[in-house]
Structures are given as structure tokens and as C-alpha cells.
């Protein structure tokens, strides 16, 4: 499928994957770096861990990931979730980690810590989250996969949920990622081609509390790893191609115990008032370059103004028509960009709806230091 020669030779790899590991397992530790991307490295364990408590802390050079200065570069990895490894199979595992500094404080880019504090304090509300992750697949040179090299495809229209050559691109990557997530135990609930060609979406959830962030980050890691094998790149840029092309979001579906109960619509309406009062705070942590996407066009609301409505995909927050008719259910926050951190999104929503918690601040900005450039540089004009 890929034109790039920089692809994995999976046929040759297969015979090595079948070799006996002599009782040892490979644990691949995954973490979020200073550029809102994922990194990983592998550790040999003598036996299969029965629980997270059996996994050792580890460390890495934070000066090479934009997370620490060179004179104090050790950043520590604390396991928070583990999943079966869909690449190595067997008892091998993937380990989602938080990042911590040597002084015992969370790393500046560890947004999971504060989100977990907020969610634990308000756990009686039983938050459910479901996120819709949009992304765009690029060729090795950074142009959307399947697009003409010296031009653009036909206008949007036939691509959303499309079927057939010329309407969808890279379905093999999408299918491989879907199965990898299922094998790993990620609560992936669906996938579909999106409005712009080479753009796709998958959904994770419903998940309770902090587990949504863990699973979505691991699903992103799996997507990058799968795309490696096909010589493709993944970008979560919210507006990868300027002009009359849809952007990419991370629509966030939210429900509490009260919203799901009879008469829950009044709690949804109360949530709208609270969300409206913190528009600026939410937008500050809802992803980089989101203003390029949220123009009021292409199924988006205005970046600066909060609106909500029933079945309105042009509003900041949409309430499903079936929920409105039934008088209970959930709401969909359509503002987050596709590159937003799910820990920050879910954490600030809980904070806004239920109140701040001592020792946690979900309004922290993504960038606290000059980041390492990690993600693909997306072209703003045809190559």
C-alpha cells in the first residue's frame, strides 16, 4: 500500500516473534512526552505480572523528550494500566505510565495526576465518557494518503462512511488498528471514514473516570505502531489542510449518574450553564491550533462563543435528540481538537461540573516549556 520503502518487513519478523522467550516477558512502557505525543521503551520481566503492583518503576532521559533539563534529566515512569500486547502476543504486555520527577512531584506534562485527583473526589457522580478520535493518515512525505501529488481530490461529499476505491484510503490500517485495540482490551466501540478523504474516526468508550484517558492514549500508541508497518504517518492536527476541508476533533460524550436517571435532562441543562461560564478555560486546554478548526463552518461552533442545542452539530455542545425526547442521557462536547489530551478534557469537565479540588488544577496549559518537535509537520500547501 505504501510508496515509502521505510516500512516494517513483517514477513521476516514473523519467524522471530514465534521464538520461545524462556518464561520471560516483554513489557513495553508507554508515556506521554513534552510534545503531547507518545514514546515507549521495552523492559524484560522474569515472569508475567499478576497486577500493576508487580511492575517496577522505571526511568528515562527527559532532556531528550522535552520533559526535563539536561542537568536533572531523570524522569520516572509509574505504571497505571497494562494491556495485552497485540504485536508480540503471548504474555507480553503494554504498560501505560505516568511521569514523575525525582522530587516526588508529577512531571509538568503529567496531566493524568490532577485529573485522577478530581475524579476520585467526585466519584459519587459516576462519570461515563466516550471520545470520538478523528485523525488523518499521511504518506511518508506528509501529504494526505491517496491525494493527488500535485493537486487535490474531488470536493467533500462521497467520503464520509464511504465504500469503494477513490472514496476511502488506508482501510487496511484502520482494520488492523481496530483488531489491535480489541486484542489489547481497549474499549473501542466503532470506527468510520470521515468527511475529508484519508481522515478517519474511531470511538473509545463508554469508560468510567480516569480509565478513558488511559485507553485513549494507548489506542493512539497502537495507531502509530500499526501505521509504522504500512509506511504511513498519523497526524492529529485539528486542521491538517486549510480551506474547504473538514478539520479533526475529539468529540467528548459525557454522562453522570444523575443525567442517566429519570429527569436527567435538568442536570444536562444545569451542566450547560456551568460549561458556558468557563468557555475560555476549556478552550485553553482543548488542543493546539483549535481556532483553525473552530470557525463556525464545517460542523463546528465559534471558538470564542459557547452555544448548545438539540441535534445541532454547529453548536459547542450537542444534546442527542433521542436523549432530549427521553428526558435523560448524555451530552456531546464538540469543542475539543483531535490533538487534545483526554486527561485534560475529562478532568476539566468534571472540575467545571462538580467543583475544584485542592491539590489539582485542570486549567494548566499544555506547554510549560519549549517542546521537542515530535509530530509530523503537516503541509499547508500542496507539495
C-alpha atoms as a printed R data frame, in Angstrom:
    type eleno elety resid chain resno       x       y      z
1   ATOM     1    CA   UNK     A     1   0.000   0.000  0.000
2   ATOM     2    CA   UNK     A     2   2.713   2.453  0.980
3   ATOM     3    CA   UNK     A     3   5.028   4.113 -1.520
4   ATOM     4    CA   UNK     A     4   7.672   4.533  1.159
5   ATOM     5    CA   UNK     A     5  10.424   1.951  1.451
6   ATOM     6    CA   UNK     A     6  10.633   2.716  5.173
7   ATOM     7    CA   UNK     A     7   8.142   0.072  6.248
8   ATOM     8    CA   UNK     A     8   8.289  -2.908  8.547
9   ATOM     9    CA   UNK     A     9   9.216  -6.239  6.983
10  ATOM    10    CA   UNK     A    10   6.571  -8.156  8.877
11  ATOM    11    CA   UNK     A    11   7.041 -11.332  6.884
12  ATOM    12    CA   UNK     A    12  10.642 -11.646  8.061
13  ATOM    13    CA   UNK     A    13   9.732 -10.561 11.576
14  ATOM    14    CA   UNK     A    14   7.128 -13.293 11.944
15  ATOM    15    CA   UNK     A    15   9.629 -16.133 12.485
16  ATOM    16    CA   UNK     A    16  11.329 -14.219 15.301
17  ATOM    17    CA   UNK     A    17   8.036 -13.439 17.017
18  ATOM    18    CA   UNK     A    18   7.494 -17.206 17.315
19  ATOM    19    CA   UNK     A    19  10.739 -17.811 19.232
20  ATOM    20    CA   UNK     A    20  10.457 -19.116 22.795
21  ATOM    21    CA   UNK     A    21  11.024 -16.410 25.417
22  ATOM    22    CA   UNK     A    22  12.046 -18.950 28.097
23  ATOM    23    CA   UNK     A    23   9.414 -17.794 30.556
24  ATOM    24    CA   UNK     A    24  10.374 -14.117 30.388
25  ATOM    25    CA   UNK     A    25   8.021 -11.446 29.060
26  ATOM    26    CA   UNK     A    26   8.478  -8.130 27.316
27  ATOM    27    CA   UNK     A    27   6.796  -5.114 28.930
28  ATOM    28    CA   UNK     A    28   6.664  -2.048 26.680
29  ATOM    29    CA   UNK     A    29   6.342   1.072 28.843
30  ATOM    30    CA   UNK     A    30   4.392   3.877 27.131
31  ATOM    31    CA   UNK     A    31   4.261   7.506 28.220
32  ATOM    32    CA   UNK     A    32   3.252  10.984 27.012
33  ATOM    33    CA   UNK     A    33   6.153  13.272 26.133
34  ATOM    34    CA   UNK     A    34   6.623  17.038 26.174
35  ATOM    35    CA   UNK     A    35   5.086  17.459 22.722
36  ATOM    36    CA   UNK     A    36   1.817  15.683 23.520
37  ATOM    37    CA   UNK     A    37   2.982  12.589 21.660
38  ATOM    38    CA   UNK     A    38   3.778   9.059 22.785
39  ATOM    39    CA   UNK     A    39   7.135   7.403 23.497
40  ATOM    40    CA   UNK     A    40   7.962   3.874 24.581
41  ATOM    41    CA   UNK     A    41  10.756   1.536 25.588
42  ATOM    42    CA   UNK     A    42  10.863  -2.139 26.496
43  ATOM    43    CA   UNK     A    43  11.838  -3.997 29.643
44  ATOM    44    CA   UNK     A    44  12.357  -7.732 30.228
45  ATOM    45    CA   UNK     A    45  10.498  -9.198 33.200
46  ATOM    46    CA   UNK     A    46  11.282 -12.651 34.569
47  ATOM    47    CA   UNK     A    47   7.612 -13.610 34.810
48  ATOM    48    CA   UNK     A    48   4.145 -12.391 33.918
49  ATOM    49    CA   UNK     A    49   2.920  -9.723 36.368
50  ATOM    50    CA   UNK     A    50  -0.333 -10.530 38.130
51  ATOM    51    CA   UNK     A    51  -1.144  -6.872 38.832
52  ATOM    52    CA   UNK     A    52   0.221  -3.338 38.461
53  ATOM    53    CA   UNK     A    53   1.951  -3.733 41.820
54  ATOM    54    CA   UNK     A    54   4.237  -6.338 40.223
55  ATOM    55    CA   UNK     A    55   5.528  -3.829 37.667
56  ATOM    56    CA   UNK     A    56   8.662  -1.906 38.652
57  ATOM    57    CA   UNK     A    57   9.065   1.836 38.271
58  ATOM    58    CA   UNK     A    58  11.496   2.796 35.534
59  ATOM    59    CA   UNK     A    59  13.070   5.991 34.202
60  ATOM    60    CA   UNK     A    60  14.164   7.706 31.010
61  ATOM    61    CA   UNK     A    61  16.132  10.715 29.793
62  ATOM    62    CA   UNK     A    62  13.611  13.543 29.988
63  ATOM    63    CA   UNK     A    63  16.003  16.002 28.333
64  ATOM    64    CA   UNK     A    64  15.513  14.047 25.086
65  ATOM    65    CA   UNK     A    65  11.707  14.193 25.238
66  ATOM    66    CA   UNK     A    66  11.207  17.842 26.204
67  ATOM    67    CA   UNK     A    67  10.264  16.931 29.779
68  ATOM    68    CA   UNK     A    68  13.343  17.795 31.870
69  ATOM    69    CA   UNK     A    69  16.535  19.879 31.717
70  ATOM    70    CA   UNK     A    70  19.850  18.228 30.954
71  ATOM    71    CA   UNK     A    71  21.219  18.793 34.465
72  ATOM    72    CA   UNK     A    72  18.264  16.969 36.067
73  ATOM    73    CA   UNK     A    73  17.144  14.703 33.266
74  ATOM    74    CA   UNK     A    74  15.839  11.579 35.042
75  ATOM    75    CA   UNK     A    75  12.070  11.251 34.729
76  ATOM    76    CA   UNK     A    76  10.385   8.286 36.381
77  ATOM    77    CA   UNK     A    77   7.740   6.024 34.899
78  ATOM    78    CA   UNK     A    78   4.984   4.793 37.215
79  ATOM    79    CA   UNK     A    79   2.702   2.124 35.694
80  ATOM    80    CA   UNK     A    80  -1.015   2.947 35.854
81  ATOM    81    CA   UNK     A    81  -2.565   0.417 33.438
82  ATOM    82    CA   UNK     A    82  -1.454  -2.647 31.476
83  ATOM    83    CA   UNK     A    83  -2.804  -4.300 28.358
84  ATOM    84    CA   UNK     A    84  -2.102  -7.463 26.334
85  ATOM    85    CA   UNK     A    85   0.418  -6.747 23.573
86  ATOM    86    CA   UNK     A    86  -1.209  -7.259 20.130
87  ATOM    87    CA   UNK     A    87   2.157  -7.143 18.330
88  ATOM    88    CA   UNK     A    88   4.187  -9.663 20.321
89  ATOM    89    CA   UNK     A    89   1.230 -11.712 21.607
90  ATOM    90    CA   UNK     A    90   1.735 -14.323 24.339
91  ATOM    91    CA   UNK     A    91   2.081 -12.947 27.868
92  ATOM    92    CA   UNK     A    92   3.813  -9.777 26.666
93  ATOM    93    CA   UNK     A    93   2.212  -6.515 27.760
94  ATOM    94    CA   UNK     A    94   1.908  -2.800 27.068
95  ATOM    95    CA   UNK     A    95   2.142  -0.566 30.134
96  ATOM    96    CA   UNK     A    96   0.633   2.931 30.323
97  ATOM    97    CA   UNK     A    97   2.657   5.139 32.654
98  ATOM    98    CA   UNK     A    98   2.561   8.459 34.467
99  ATOM    99    CA   UNK     A    99   5.708  10.612 34.505
100 ATOM   100    CA   UNK     A   100   7.216  11.830 37.784
101 ATOM   101    CA   UNK     A   101  10.265  13.840 38.818
102 ATOM   102    CA   UNK     A   102  12.947  12.936 41.355
103 ATOM   103    CA   UNK     A   103  11.495  15.382 43.916
104 ATOM   104    CA   UNK     A   104   8.330  13.282 44.110
105 ATOM   105    CA   UNK     A   105   6.193  15.698 42.077
106 ATOM   106    CA   UNK     A   106   4.352  14.928 38.831
107 ATOM   107    CA   UNK     A   107   6.181  15.930 35.675
108 ATOM   108    CA   UNK     A   108   4.977  19.203 34.104
109 ATOM   109    CA   UNK     A   109   3.269  17.191 31.348
110 ATOM   110    CA   UNK     A   110   1.643  14.670 33.663
111 ATOM   111    CA   UNK     A   111  -1.979  15.810 33.385
112 ATOM   112    CA   UNK     A   112  -3.280  12.430 34.453
113 ATOM   113    CA   UNK     A   113  -2.353  13.036 38.083
114 ATOM   114    CA   UNK     A   114  -4.614  16.063 38.596
115 ATOM   115    CA   UNK     A   115  -7.433  14.521 36.568
116 ATOM   116    CA   UNK     A   116  -7.348  11.409 38.761
117 ATOM   117    CA   UNK     A   117  -7.488  13.562 41.916
118 ATOM   118    CA   UNK     A   118 -10.540  15.451 40.632
119 ATOM   119    CA   UNK     A   119 -12.319  12.291 39.537
120 ATOM   120    CA   UNK     A   120 -11.674  10.492 42.802
121 ATOM   121    CA   UNK     A   121 -13.089  13.440 44.753
122 ATOM   122    CA   UNK     A   122 -16.291  13.389 42.672
123 ATOM   123    CA   UNK     A   123 -16.598   9.654 42.069
124 ATOM   124    CA   UNK     A   124 -20.093   9.537 43.562
125 ATOM   125    CA   UNK     A   125 -21.396  11.086 40.320
126 ATOM   126    CA   UNK     A   126 -20.226   8.049 38.320
127 ATOM   127    CA   UNK     A   127 -18.978   9.826 35.231
128 ATOM   128    CA   UNK     A   128 -19.049   7.942 31.929
129 ATOM   129    CA   UNK     A   129 -17.006   9.207 28.998
130 ATOM   130    CA   UNK     A   130 -16.905   8.260 25.343
131 ATOM   131    CA   UNK     A   131 -14.483  10.028 22.998
132 ATOM   132    CA   UNK     A   132 -14.544  10.160 19.192
133 ATOM   133    CA   UNK     A   133 -10.955  10.317 17.956
134 ATOM   134    CA   UNK     A   134 -10.535  11.771 14.483
135 ATOM   135    CA   UNK     A   135  -7.191  11.606 12.683
136 ATOM   136    CA   UNK     A   136  -5.655  11.916  9.228
137 ATOM   137    CA   UNK     A   137  -3.329   9.440  7.521
138 ATOM   138    CA   UNK     A   138  -0.413  10.887  5.576
139 ATOM   139    CA   UNK     A   139   2.099   9.425  3.169
140 ATOM   140    CA   UNK     A   140   5.794   9.435  4.011
141 ATOM   141    CA   UNK     A   141   6.166  12.984  2.686
142 ATOM   142    CA   UNK     A   142   3.356  14.404  4.807
143 ATOM   143    CA   UNK     A   143   0.589  14.689  2.186
144 ATOM   144    CA   UNK     A   144  -2.819  13.074  2.896
145 ATOM   145    CA   UNK     A   145  -2.756   9.470  1.753
146 ATOM   146    CA   UNK     A   146  -4.329   8.867 -1.641
147 ATOM   147    CA   UNK     A   147  -4.447  12.558 -2.589
148 ATOM   148    CA   UNK     A   148  -3.018  13.599 -5.981
149 ATOM   149    CA   UNK     A   149   0.616  14.616 -5.636
150 ATOM   150    CA   UNK     A   150   0.140  17.890 -7.447
151 ATOM   151    CA   UNK     A   151  -3.409  18.738 -6.560
152 ATOM   152    CA   UNK     A   152  -6.481  17.916 -4.544
153 ATOM   153    CA   UNK     A   153  -9.183  15.249 -4.677
154 ATOM   154    CA   UNK     A   154 -12.787  15.920 -5.621
155 ATOM   155    CA   UNK     A   155 -14.744  18.037 -3.112
156 ATOM   156    CA   UNK     A   156 -16.113  16.545  0.084
157 ATOM   157    CA   UNK     A   157 -19.306  14.564 -0.163
158 ATOM   158    CA   UNK     A   158 -18.651  10.917 -1.105
159 ATOM   159    CA   UNK     A   159 -16.014  10.171  1.530
160 ATOM   160    CA   UNK     A   160 -17.911  10.136  4.850
161 ATOM   161    CA   UNK     A   161 -18.600   6.472  5.690
162 ATOM   162    CA   UNK     A   162 -17.599   5.825  2.097
163 ATOM   163    CA   UNK     A   163 -17.089   2.462  0.427
164 ATOM   164    CA   UNK     A   164 -15.072   1.816 -2.709
165 ATOM   165    CA   UNK     A   165 -11.838   2.792 -4.421
166 ATOM   166    CA   UNK     A   166 -11.408   6.534 -4.639
167 ATOM   167    CA   UNK     A   167 -13.760   7.116 -1.713
168 ATOM   168    CA   UNK     A   168 -11.683   5.665  1.117
169 ATOM   169    CA   UNK     A   169  -7.956   5.275  1.668
170 ATOM   170    CA   UNK     A   170  -5.930   3.097  4.061
171 ATOM   171    CA   UNK     A   171  -8.760   0.872  5.222
172 ATOM   172    CA   UNK     A   172  -6.169  -1.832  5.929
173 ATOM   173    CA   UNK     A   173  -4.565   0.384  8.589
174 ATOM   174    CA   UNK     A   174  -7.965   1.120 10.108
175 ATOM   175    CA   UNK     A   175  -8.940  -2.564 10.262
176 ATOM   176    CA   UNK     A   176  -5.580  -3.569 11.726
177 ATOM   177    CA   UNK     A   177  -5.853  -0.870 14.398
178 ATOM   178    CA   UNK     A   178  -9.424  -1.891 15.249
179 ATOM   179    CA   UNK     A   179  -8.385  -5.510 15.841
180 ATOM   180    CA   UNK     A   180  -5.252  -4.493 17.765
181 ATOM   181    CA   UNK     A   181  -7.356  -2.382 20.134
182 ATOM   182    CA   UNK     A   182  -9.812  -5.215 20.691
183 ATOM   183    CA   UNK     A   183  -6.984  -7.655 21.430
184 ATOM   184    CA   UNK     A   184  -5.443  -5.201 23.897
185 ATOM   185    CA   UNK     A   185  -8.730  -4.820 25.747
186 ATOM   186    CA   UNK     A   186  -9.282  -1.217 24.677
187 ATOM   187    CA   UNK     A   187 -12.987  -0.417 24.810
188 ATOM   188    CA   UNK     A   188 -13.117   0.622 21.147
189 ATOM   189    CA   UNK     A   189 -16.762   0.895 20.172
190 ATOM   190    CA   UNK     A   190 -16.612   1.647 16.461
191 ATOM   191    CA   UNK     A   191 -14.883   3.300 13.509
192 ATOM   192    CA   UNK     A   192 -15.794   5.088 10.288
193 ATOM   193    CA   UNK     A   193 -14.340   7.059  7.399
194 ATOM   194    CA   UNK     A   194 -14.703  10.809  7.899
195 ATOM   195    CA   UNK     A   195 -15.734  13.745  5.713
196 ATOM   196    CA   UNK     A   196 -12.265  14.571  4.370
197 ATOM   197    CA   UNK     A   197 -10.569  11.803  2.331
198 ATOM   198    CA   UNK     A   198  -7.797  10.000  4.290
199 ATOM   199    CA   UNK     A   199  -9.461  11.137  7.511
200 ATOM   200    CA   UNK     A   200 -10.912   8.540  9.859
201 ATOM   201    CA   UNK     A   201 -12.521   8.303 13.276
202 ATOM   202    CA   UNK     A   202 -12.739   5.664 15.971
203 ATOM   203    CA   UNK     A   203 -14.608   5.788 19.249
204 ATOM   204    CA   UNK     A   204 -13.428   4.702 22.694
205 ATOM   205    CA   UNK     A   205 -15.942   4.261 25.495
206 ATOM   206    CA   UNK     A   206 -18.056   4.383 27.417
207 ATOM   207    CA   UNK     A   207 -15.393   4.223 30.118
208 ATOM   208    CA   UNK     A   208 -15.615   5.287 33.740
209 ATOM   209    CA   UNK     A   209 -13.470   8.070 35.138
210 ATOM   210    CA   UNK     A   210  -9.746   8.133 34.509
211 ATOM   211    CA   UNK     A   211  -9.718   4.869 32.535
212 ATOM   212    CA   UNK     A   212 -10.969   6.705 29.440
213 ATOM   213    CA   UNK     A   213  -7.749   8.718 29.244
214 ATOM   214    CA   UNK     A   214  -5.620   5.597 29.746
215 ATOM   215    CA   UNK     A   215  -7.395   3.710 26.989
216 ATOM   216    CA   UNK     A   216  -7.466   6.580 24.507
217 ATOM   217    CA   UNK     A   217  -3.748   7.266 24.904
218 ATOM   218    CA   UNK     A   218  -2.947   3.581 24.472
219 ATOM   219    CA   UNK     A   219  -5.188   3.475 21.385
220 ATOM   220    CA   UNK     A   220  -3.183   6.360 19.918
221 ATOM   221    CA   UNK     A   221   0.026   4.455 20.584
222 ATOM   222    CA   UNK     A   222  -1.424   1.412 18.830
223 ATOM   223    CA   UNK     A   223  -2.445   3.535 15.850
224 ATOM   224    CA   UNK     A   224   1.076   4.904 15.410
225 ATOM   225    CA   UNK     A   225   2.560   1.409 15.745
226 ATOM   226    CA   UNK     A   226   0.181  -0.078 13.190
227 ATOM   227    CA   UNK     A   227   0.796   2.784 10.742
228 ATOM   228    CA   UNK     A   228   4.551   2.137 11.020
229 ATOM   229    CA   UNK     A   229   4.054  -1.233  9.393
230 ATOM   230    CA   UNK     A   230   2.346   0.342  6.376
231 ATOM   231    CA   UNK     A   231   4.776   3.236  5.932
232 ATOM   232    CA   UNK     A   232   2.085   5.787  6.764
233 ATOM   233    CA   UNK     A   233   2.096   8.673  9.224
234 ATOM   234    CA   UNK     A   234  -0.661   9.687 11.615
235 ATOM   235    CA   UNK     A   235  -1.461  13.301 12.383
236 ATOM   236    CA   UNK     A   236  -3.931  14.534 14.993
237 ATOM   237    CA   UNK     A   237  -3.682  18.112 13.724
238 ATOM   238    CA   UNK     A   238  -7.138  19.736 14.047
239 ATOM   239    CA   UNK     A   239  -6.906  21.436 10.637
240 ATOM   240    CA   UNK     A   240  -4.410  19.433  8.575
241 ATOM   241    CA   UNK     A   241  -5.406  21.029  5.265
242 ATOM   242    CA   UNK     A   242  -6.609  24.648  5.113
243 ATOM   243    CA   UNK     A   243  -9.549  25.656  3.014
244 ATOM   244    CA   UNK     A   244 -12.831  23.905  2.357
245 ATOM   245    CA   UNK     A   245 -11.879  20.678  4.120
246 ATOM   246    CA   UNK     A   246 -13.193  19.432  7.449
247 ATOM   247    CA   UNK     A   247 -10.952  19.601 10.476
248 ATOM   248    CA   UNK     A   248 -10.459  16.855 13.043
249 ATOM   249    CA   UNK     A   249 -11.947  16.819 16.521
250 ATOM   250    CA   UNK     A   250 -12.163  14.738 19.656
251 ATOM   251    CA   UNK     A   251 -15.876  14.957 20.413
252 ATOM   252    CA   UNK     A   252 -16.427  14.096 24.056
253 ATOM   253    CA   UNK     A   253 -19.610  12.394 25.259
254 ATOM   254    CA   UNK     A   254 -20.351  12.861 28.947
255 ATOM   255    CA   UNK     A   255 -22.887  11.341 31.312
256 ATOM   256    CA   UNK     A   256 -23.300  11.234 35.078
257 ATOM   257    CA   UNK     A   257 -25.466   9.059 37.288
258 ATOM   258    CA   UNK     A   258 -27.845  11.988 37.678
259 ATOM   259    CA   UNK     A   259 -28.078  12.599 33.919
260 ATOM   260    CA   UNK     A   260 -28.901   8.952 33.274
261 ATOM   261    CA   UNK     A   261 -31.694   8.854 35.877
262 ATOM   262    CA   UNK     A   262 -35.311   9.891 35.313
263 ATOM   263    CA   UNK     A   263 -35.489  13.659 34.973
264 ATOM   264    CA   UNK     A   264 -31.828  13.745 33.972
265 ATOM   265    CA   UNK     A   265 -32.407  16.474 31.392
266 ATOM   266    CA   UNK     A   266 -32.448  19.111 34.123
267 ATOM   267    CA   UNK     A   267 -28.945  18.043 35.122
268 ATOM   268    CA   UNK     A   268 -27.819  18.272 31.496
269 ATOM   269    CA   UNK     A   269 -29.256  21.786 31.264
270 ATOM   270    CA   UNK     A   270 -27.515  22.759 34.523
271 ATOM   271    CA   UNK     A   271 -24.262  21.439 33.056
272 ATOM   272    CA   UNK     A   272 -24.699  23.737 30.036
273 ATOM   273    CA   UNK     A   273 -24.796  26.792 32.300
274 ATOM   274    CA   UNK     A   274 -21.617  25.708 34.056
275 ATOM   275    CA   UNK     A   275 -19.793  24.971 30.805
276 ATOM   276    CA   UNK     A   276 -20.827  28.352 29.385
277 ATOM   277    CA   UNK     A   277 -19.258  30.102 32.389
278 ATOM   278    CA   UNK     A   278 -15.801  28.611 31.682
279 ATOM   279    CA   UNK     A   279 -15.557  28.778 27.896
280 ATOM   280    CA   UNK     A   280 -12.077  30.338 27.908
281 ATOM   281    CA   UNK     A   281 -10.696  27.888 30.463
282 ATOM   282    CA   UNK     A   282 -11.906  24.903 28.478
283 ATOM   283    CA   UNK     A   283 -10.650  26.190 25.147
284 ATOM   284    CA   UNK     A   284  -7.197  26.769 26.667
285 ATOM   285    CA   UNK     A   285  -6.786  23.018 27.247
286 ATOM   286    CA   UNK     A   286  -8.879  21.658 24.369
287 ATOM   287    CA   UNK     A   287  -5.965  21.302 21.955
288 ATOM   288    CA   UNK     A   288  -3.443  23.317 19.969
289 ATOM   289    CA   UNK     A   289  -4.440  25.270 16.859
290 ATOM   290    CA   UNK     A   290  -8.093  24.568 17.595
291 ATOM   291    CA   UNK     A   291  -9.014  28.063 16.429
292 ATOM   292    CA   UNK     A   292  -8.097  26.957 12.898
293 ATOM   293    CA   UNK     A   293 -10.794  24.292 13.099
294 ATOM   294    CA   UNK     A   294 -13.495  26.085 15.102
295 ATOM   295    CA   UNK     A   295 -14.570  28.746 12.638
296 ATOM   296    CA   UNK     A   296 -18.320  28.196 12.708
297 ATOM   297    CA   UNK     A   297 -18.056  26.222  9.453
298 ATOM   298    CA   UNK     A   298 -17.542  22.535  8.657
299 ATOM   299    CA   UNK     A   299 -19.732  21.329 11.544
300 ATOM   300    CA   UNK     A   300 -18.013  23.465 14.197
301 ATOM   301    CA   UNK     A   301 -19.054  26.258 16.521
302 ATOM   302    CA   UNK     A   302 -17.267  29.545 17.081
303 ATOM   303    CA   UNK     A   303 -14.024  29.297 19.066
304 ATOM   304    CA   UNK     A   304 -14.965  32.201 21.360
305 ATOM   305    CA   UNK     A   305 -18.690  31.716 21.963
306 ATOM   306    CA   UNK     A   306 -20.449  28.893 23.826
307 ATOM   307    CA   UNK     A   307 -23.682  27.523 22.370
308 ATOM   308    CA   UNK     A   308 -25.665  24.356 22.819
309 ATOM   309    CA   UNK     A   309 -28.642  22.754 21.163
310 ATOM   310    CA   UNK     A   310 -30.517  19.558 20.432
311 ATOM   311    CA   UNK     A   311 -29.171  17.663 17.392
312 ATOM   312    CA   UNK     A   312 -27.153  20.741 16.387
313 ATOM   313    CA   UNK     A   313 -23.710  19.825 15.029
314 ATOM   314    CA   UNK     A   314 -22.863  23.501 14.680
315 ATOM   315    CA   UNK     A   315 -23.112  24.090 18.423
316 ATOM   316    CA   UNK     A   316 -20.363  23.891 21.043
317 ATOM   317    CA   UNK     A   317 -22.312  21.148 22.797
318 ATOM   318    CA   UNK     A   318 -24.913  18.906 21.200
319 ATOM   319    CA   UNK     A   319 -27.645  17.011 23.003
320 ATOM   320    CA   UNK     A   320 -28.764  13.905 21.147
321 ATOM   321    CA   UNK     A   321 -32.381  14.184 20.001
322 ATOM   322    CA   UNK     A   322 -33.269  10.795 21.477
323 ATOM   323    CA   UNK     A   323 -31.909  11.942 24.855
324 ATOM   324    CA   UNK     A   324 -33.934  15.149 24.697
325 ATOM   325    CA   UNK     A   325 -37.103  13.200 23.891
326 ATOM   326    CA   UNK     A   326 -36.456  10.656 26.638
327 ATOM   327    CA   UNK     A   327 -35.505  13.380 29.107
328 ATOM   328    CA   UNK     A   328 -32.207  11.820 30.206
329 ATOM   329    CA   UNK     A   329 -28.887  10.541 28.921
330 ATOM   330    CA   UNK     A   330 -25.716  12.418 27.956
331 ATOM   331    CA   UNK     A   331 -24.308  15.401 26.088
332 ATOM   332    CA   UNK     A   332 -21.582  15.727 23.444
333 ATOM   333    CA   UNK     A   333 -18.923  18.432 23.848
334 ATOM   334    CA   UNK     A   334 -17.846  19.082 20.262
335 ATOM   335    CA   UNK     A   335 -15.159  21.643 21.079
336 ATOM   336    CA   UNK     A   336 -12.026  19.538 21.804
337 ATOM   337    CA   UNK     A   337  -9.480  19.291 18.998
338 ATOM   338    CA   UNK     A   338  -8.236  15.928 17.808
339 ATOM   339    CA   UNK     A   339  -4.813  16.554 19.388
340 ATOM   340    CA   UNK     A   340  -6.172  17.408 22.839
341 ATOM   341    CA   UNK     A   341  -5.119  15.417 25.904
342 ATOM   342    CA   UNK     A   342  -8.067  13.266 27.055
343 ATOM   343    CA   UNK     A   343  -6.926  13.578 30.677
344 ATOM   344    CA   UNK     A   344  -7.238  17.361 30.421
345 ATOM   345    CA   UNK     A   345 -10.577  17.194 28.627
346 ATOM   346    CA   UNK     A   346 -12.287  14.822 31.026
347 ATOM   347    CA   UNK     A   347 -10.610  16.355 34.066
348 ATOM   348    CA   UNK     A   348 -11.724  19.922 33.374
349 ATOM   349    CA   UNK     A   349 -15.262  18.768 32.565
350 ATOM   350    CA   UNK     A   350 -15.517  17.083 35.976
351 ATOM   351    CA   UNK     A   351 -13.950  20.135 37.628
352 ATOM   352    CA   UNK     A   352 -16.391  22.521 35.911
353 ATOM   353    CA   UNK     A   353 -19.487  20.456 36.646
354 ATOM   354    CA   UNK     A   354 -18.613  19.405 40.205
355 ATOM   355    CA   UNK     A   355 -16.120  21.895 41.591
356 ATOM   356    CA   UNK     A   356 -12.395  22.375 42.087
357 ATOM   357    CA   UNK     A   357 -10.389  20.077 44.344
358 ATOM   358    CA   UNK     A   358  -7.425  21.041 46.500
359 ATOM   359    CA   UNK     A   359  -4.180  19.781 45.025
360 ATOM   360    CA   UNK     A   360  -5.468  19.711 41.437
361 ATOM   361    CA   UNK     A   361  -5.742  22.332 38.707
362 ATOM   362    CA   UNK     A   362  -7.203  21.275 35.374
363 ATOM   363    CA   UNK     A   363  -6.641  24.707 33.780
364 ATOM   364    CA   UNK     A   364  -2.873  24.192 33.438
365 ATOM   365    CA   UNK     A   365  -1.665  24.991 29.942
366 ATOM   366    CA   UNK     A   366  -0.235  22.245 27.768
367 ATOM   367    CA   UNK     A   367   3.061  23.998 27.176
368 ATOM   368    CA   UNK     A   368   5.122  24.902 30.227
369 ATOM   369    CA   UNK     A   369   8.463  24.772 28.378
370 ATOM   370    CA   UNK     A   370   9.715  24.851 24.828
371 ATOM   371    CA   UNK     A   371   8.682  21.442 23.471
372 ATOM   372    CA   UNK     A   372  10.572  18.952 21.369
373 ATOM   373    CA   UNK     A   373   9.053  18.816 17.883
374 ATOM   374    CA   UNK     A   374   7.580  15.325 17.681
375 ATOM   375    CA   UNK     A   375   4.578  15.187 15.402
376 ATOM   376    CA   UNK     A   376   4.569  15.283 11.632
377 ATOM   377    CA   UNK     A   377   4.930  18.713 10.077
378 ATOM   378    CA   UNK     A   378   1.731  18.982  8.098
379 ATOM   379    CA   UNK     A   379   1.946  20.837  4.776
380 ATOM   380    CA   UNK     A   380  -0.173  23.941  4.360
381 ATOM   381    CA   UNK     A   381   0.010  23.841  0.596
382 ATOM   382    CA   UNK     A   382   0.277  21.133 -1.976
383 ATOM   383    CA   UNK     A   383   3.853  19.858 -2.384
